Amino acid sequence: MQLLYEHRSPPRTGRKVALIITGALMVVALLIFPPEGLVTTWSLWALACALQLAGVGLLALPPVIHLWITRREIIIHPTGPVRRLPIQHIHDMELSGTEEDPVLTLHLRNGEELDLSDWTDNVPEVMALLAQLGVARRDA
């Protein structure tokens, strides 16, 4: 199976590292300026540890794959509950919406309509790839 297109969720590594750095800065601040009161001290230490652990835990999670396109089929959510659409089952595709928020709708041969815009951010590239694979475009 030759993979022609793949859409993953963005890694957002900067936000995850920011959680770790914020927790580390809190630890440094707690060491330099220890607060008064046992409950406040333990609460701030727990928050600092939780931020660091959340950042490290999120870094360990792989990004979610939303869409694969091969020469023979479109596979939606390949790592979860998989939905496979053979290319020959697609009657045509239609582009609607605005330039900022395009909507790509696939019309299947069984009469079903499937919005691919929920599964990808790069609608023009997906449309061009599907046209190259032989899917006709419906004019609105």
mmCIF file of C-alpha atoms in Angstrom:
data_model
loop_
_atom_site.group_PDB
_atom_site.id
_atom_site.type_symbol
_atom_site.label_atom_id
_atom_site.label_comp_id
_atom_site.label_asym_id
_atom_site.label_seq_id
_atom_site.Cartn_x
_atom_site.Cartn_y
_atom_site.Cartn_z
ATOM 1 C CA MET A 1 0.000 0.000 0.000
ATOM 2 C CA GLN A 2 1.582 3.231 -1.188
ATOM 3 C CA LEU A 3 0.515 6.164 0.951
ATOM 4 C CA LEU A 4 -0.185 9.250 -1.173
ATOM 5 C CA TYR A 5 -1.534 11.579 1.533
ATOM 6 C CA GLU A 6 -1.644 11.564 5.316
ATOM 7 C CA HIS A 7 -3.211 14.074 7.681
ATOM 8 C CA ARG A 8 -2.173 14.036 11.351
ATOM 9 C CA SER A 9 -3.118 16.268 14.221
ATOM 10 C CA PRO A 10 -0.484 18.954 14.811
ATOM 11 C CA PRO A 11 2.129 17.946 17.394
ATOM 12 C CA ARG A 12 1.825 21.206 19.420
ATOM 13 C CA THR A 13 5.197 20.479 21.007
ATOM 14 C CA GLY A 14 5.645 24.112 22.052
ATOM 15 C CA ARG A 15 2.592 24.001 24.319
ATOM 16 C CA LYS A 16 3.728 20.751 25.881
ATOM 17 C CA VAL A 17 7.219 22.092 26.568
ATOM 18 C CA ALA A 18 5.640 25.266 27.974
ATOM 19 C CA LEU A 19 3.848 23.141 30.580
ATOM 20 C CA ILE A 20 7.144 21.560 31.629
ATOM 21 C CA ILE A 21 8.949 24.911 31.769
ATOM 22 C CA THR A 22 6.133 26.546 33.753
ATOM 23 C CA GLY A 23 6.266 23.713 36.288
ATOM 24 C CA ALA A 24 10.044 24.020 36.536
ATOM 25 C CA LEU A 25 9.834 27.789 37.032
ATOM 26 C CA MET A 26 7.262 27.255 39.771
ATOM 27 C CA VAL A 27 9.639 24.837 41.513
ATOM 28 C CA VAL A 28 12.455 27.396 41.342
ATOM 29 C CA ALA A 29 10.141 30.127 42.658
ATOM 30 C CA LEU A 30 8.993 27.855 45.500
ATOM 31 C CA LEU A 31 12.607 27.147 46.453
ATOM 32 C CA ILE A 32 13.619 30.812 46.382
ATOM 33 C CA PHE A 33 10.434 32.253 47.931
ATOM 34 C CA PRO A 34 8.803 29.546 50.078
ATOM 35 C CA PRO A 35 5.194 30.463 50.885
ATOM 36 C CA GLU A 36 3.789 30.512 54.385
ATOM 37 C CA GLY A 37 1.221 27.962 55.375
ATOM 38 C CA LEU A 38 1.284 24.242 54.923
ATOM 39 C CA VAL A 39 -1.765 24.009 52.646
ATOM 40 C CA THR A 40 -0.489 26.733 50.305
ATOM 41 C CA THR A 41 2.957 25.168 50.091
ATOM 42 C CA TRP A 42 1.697 21.681 49.321
ATOM 43 C CA SER A 43 -0.881 23.005 46.841
ATOM 44 C CA LEU A 44 1.714 24.966 44.879
ATOM 45 C CA TRP A 45 4.145 22.022 44.879
ATOM 46 C CA ALA A 46 1.370 19.711 43.674
ATOM 47 C CA LEU A 47 0.462 22.147 40.896
ATOM 48 C CA ALA A 48 4.107 22.452 39.798
ATOM 49 C CA CYS A 49 4.510 18.665 39.698
ATOM 50 C CA ALA A 50 1.211 18.208 37.882
ATOM 51 C CA LEU A 51 2.226 20.705 35.179
ATOM 52 C CA GLN A 52 5.527 18.941 34.612
ATOM 53 C CA LEU A 53 3.974 15.476 34.556
ATOM 54 C CA ALA A 54 1.215 16.628 32.191
ATOM 55 C CA GLY A 55 3.782 18.092 29.793
ATOM 56 C CA VAL A 56 5.902 14.933 29.804
ATOM 57 C CA GLY A 57 2.830 12.715 29.443
ATOM 58 C CA LEU A 58 1.515 14.721 26.491
ATOM 59 C CA LEU A 59 4.936 14.578 24.809
ATOM 60 C CA ALA A 60 4.781 10.784 25.015
ATOM 61 C CA LEU A 61 1.432 10.607 23.169
ATOM 62 C CA PRO A 62 1.713 10.151 19.405
ATOM 63 C CA PRO A 63 -0.233 12.486 17.104
ATOM 64 C CA VAL A 64 -3.621 11.218 15.925
ATOM 65 C CA ILE A 65 -3.803 10.186 12.265
ATOM 66 C CA HIS A 66 -7.080 11.354 10.703
ATOM 67 C CA LEU A 67 -6.851 10.467 7.013
ATOM 68 C CA TRP A 68 -4.849 8.297 4.628
ATOM 69 C CA ILE A 69 -5.269 8.310 0.873
ATOM 70 C CA THR A 70 -3.814 5.493 -1.224
ATOM 71 C CA ARG A 71 -4.233 4.698 -4.911
ATOM 72 C CA ARG A 72 -7.196 2.405 -4.208
ATOM 73 C CA GLU A 73 -8.984 3.838 -1.177
ATOM 74 C CA ILE A 74 -9.502 6.597 1.349
ATOM 75 C CA ILE A 75 -9.031 5.441 4.925
ATOM 76 C CA ILE A 76 -10.633 7.666 7.558
ATOM 77 C CA HIS A 77 -9.226 7.475 11.086
ATOM 78 C CA PRO A 78 -6.863 4.538 10.362
ATOM 79 C CA THR A 79 -5.734 4.130 13.981
ATOM 80 C CA GLY A 80 -9.238 4.041 15.471
ATOM 81 C CA PRO A 81 -12.613 2.917 14.179
ATOM 82 C CA VAL A 82 -11.573 2.590 10.536
ATOM 83 C CA ARG A 83 -13.775 3.580 7.611
ATOM 84 C CA ARG A 84 -12.522 2.533 4.179
ATOM 85 C CA LEU A 85 -13.868 4.122 1.000
ATOM 86 C CA PRO A 86 -12.695 2.511 -2.238
ATOM 87 C CA ILE A 87 -12.010 5.151 -4.889
ATOM 88 C CA GLN A 88 -14.366 3.426 -7.357
ATOM 89 C CA HIS A 89 -17.262 3.920 -4.879
ATOM 90 C CA ILE A 90 -16.918 7.714 -5.107
ATOM 91 C CA HIS A 91 -19.243 9.173 -7.751
ATOM 92 C CA ASP A 92 -17.937 12.751 -7.646
ATOM 93 C CA MET A 93 -16.734 15.525 -5.325
ATOM 94 C CA GLU A 94 -18.008 19.018 -4.692
ATOM 95 C CA LEU A 95 -16.265 22.086 -3.280
ATOM 96 C CA SER A 96 -18.357 24.610 -1.356
ATOM 97 C CA GLY A 97 -17.876 27.060 1.491
ATOM 98 C CA THR A 98 -15.555 30.053 1.493
ATOM 99 C CA GLU A 99 -11.891 30.405 0.596
ATOM 100 C CA GLU A 100 -10.984 30.585 4.286
ATOM 101 C CA ASP A 101 -13.114 27.578 5.184
ATOM 102 C CA PRO A 102 -13.563 25.294 2.141
ATOM 103 C CA VAL A 103 -15.853 22.272 2.411
ATOM 104 C CA LEU A 104 -15.068 19.160 0.354
ATOM 105 C CA THR A 105 -18.043 16.832 -0.020
ATOM 106 C CA LEU A 106 -17.734 13.382 -1.576
ATOM 107 C CA HIS A 107 -20.858 11.948 -3.209
ATOM 108 C CA LEU A 108 -20.747 8.163 -3.021
ATOM 109 C CA ARG A 109 -22.421 5.796 -5.473
ATOM 110 C CA ASN A 110 -24.851 4.602 -2.787
ATOM 111 C CA GLY A 111 -26.229 8.140 -2.415
ATOM 112 C CA GLU A 112 -24.354 8.963 0.775
ATOM 113 C CA GLU A 113 -22.546 12.280 1.152
ATOM 114 C CA LEU A 114 -19.317 12.499 3.154
ATOM 115 C CA ASP A 115 -17.710 15.748 4.287
ATOM 116 C CA LEU A 116 -13.923 15.301 4.111
ATOM 117 C CA SER A 117 -13.248 18.801 5.453
ATOM 118 C CA ASP A 118 -13.640 17.460 8.994
ATOM 119 C CA TRP A 119 -10.723 15.084 8.429
ATOM 120 C CA THR A 120 -8.183 17.333 6.663
ATOM 121 C CA ASP A 121 -6.943 20.921 6.742
ATOM 122 C CA ASN A 122 -5.556 20.966 3.185
ATOM 123 C CA VAL A 123 -8.677 20.710 1.014
ATOM 124 C CA PRO A 124 -7.065 21.911 -2.275
ATOM 125 C CA GLU A 125 -4.315 19.274 -2.067
ATOM 126 C CA VAL A 126 -6.833 16.500 -1.339
ATOM 127 C CA MET A 127 -9.033 17.659 -4.234
ATOM 128 C CA ALA A 128 -6.095 17.676 -6.634
ATOM 129 C CA LEU A 129 -5.045 14.202 -5.495
ATOM 130 C CA LEU A 130 -8.562 12.800 -5.871
ATOM 131 C CA ALA A 131 -8.865 14.370 -9.338
ATOM 132 C CA GLN A 132 -5.572 12.698 -10.263
ATOM 133 C CA LEU A 133 -7.006 9.368 -9.051
ATOM 134 C CA GLY A 134 -10.013 9.798 -11.356
ATOM 135 C CA VAL A 135 -12.724 11.280 -9.144
ATOM 136 C CA ALA A 136 -14.887 13.698 -11.137
ATOM 137 C CA ARG A 137 -15.694 17.179 -9.856
ATOM 138 C CA ARG A 138 -19.303 18.308 -9.605
ATOM 139 C CA ASP A 139 -19.834 21.946 -10.557
ATOM 140 C CA ALA A 140 -22.002 23.848 -8.111
#
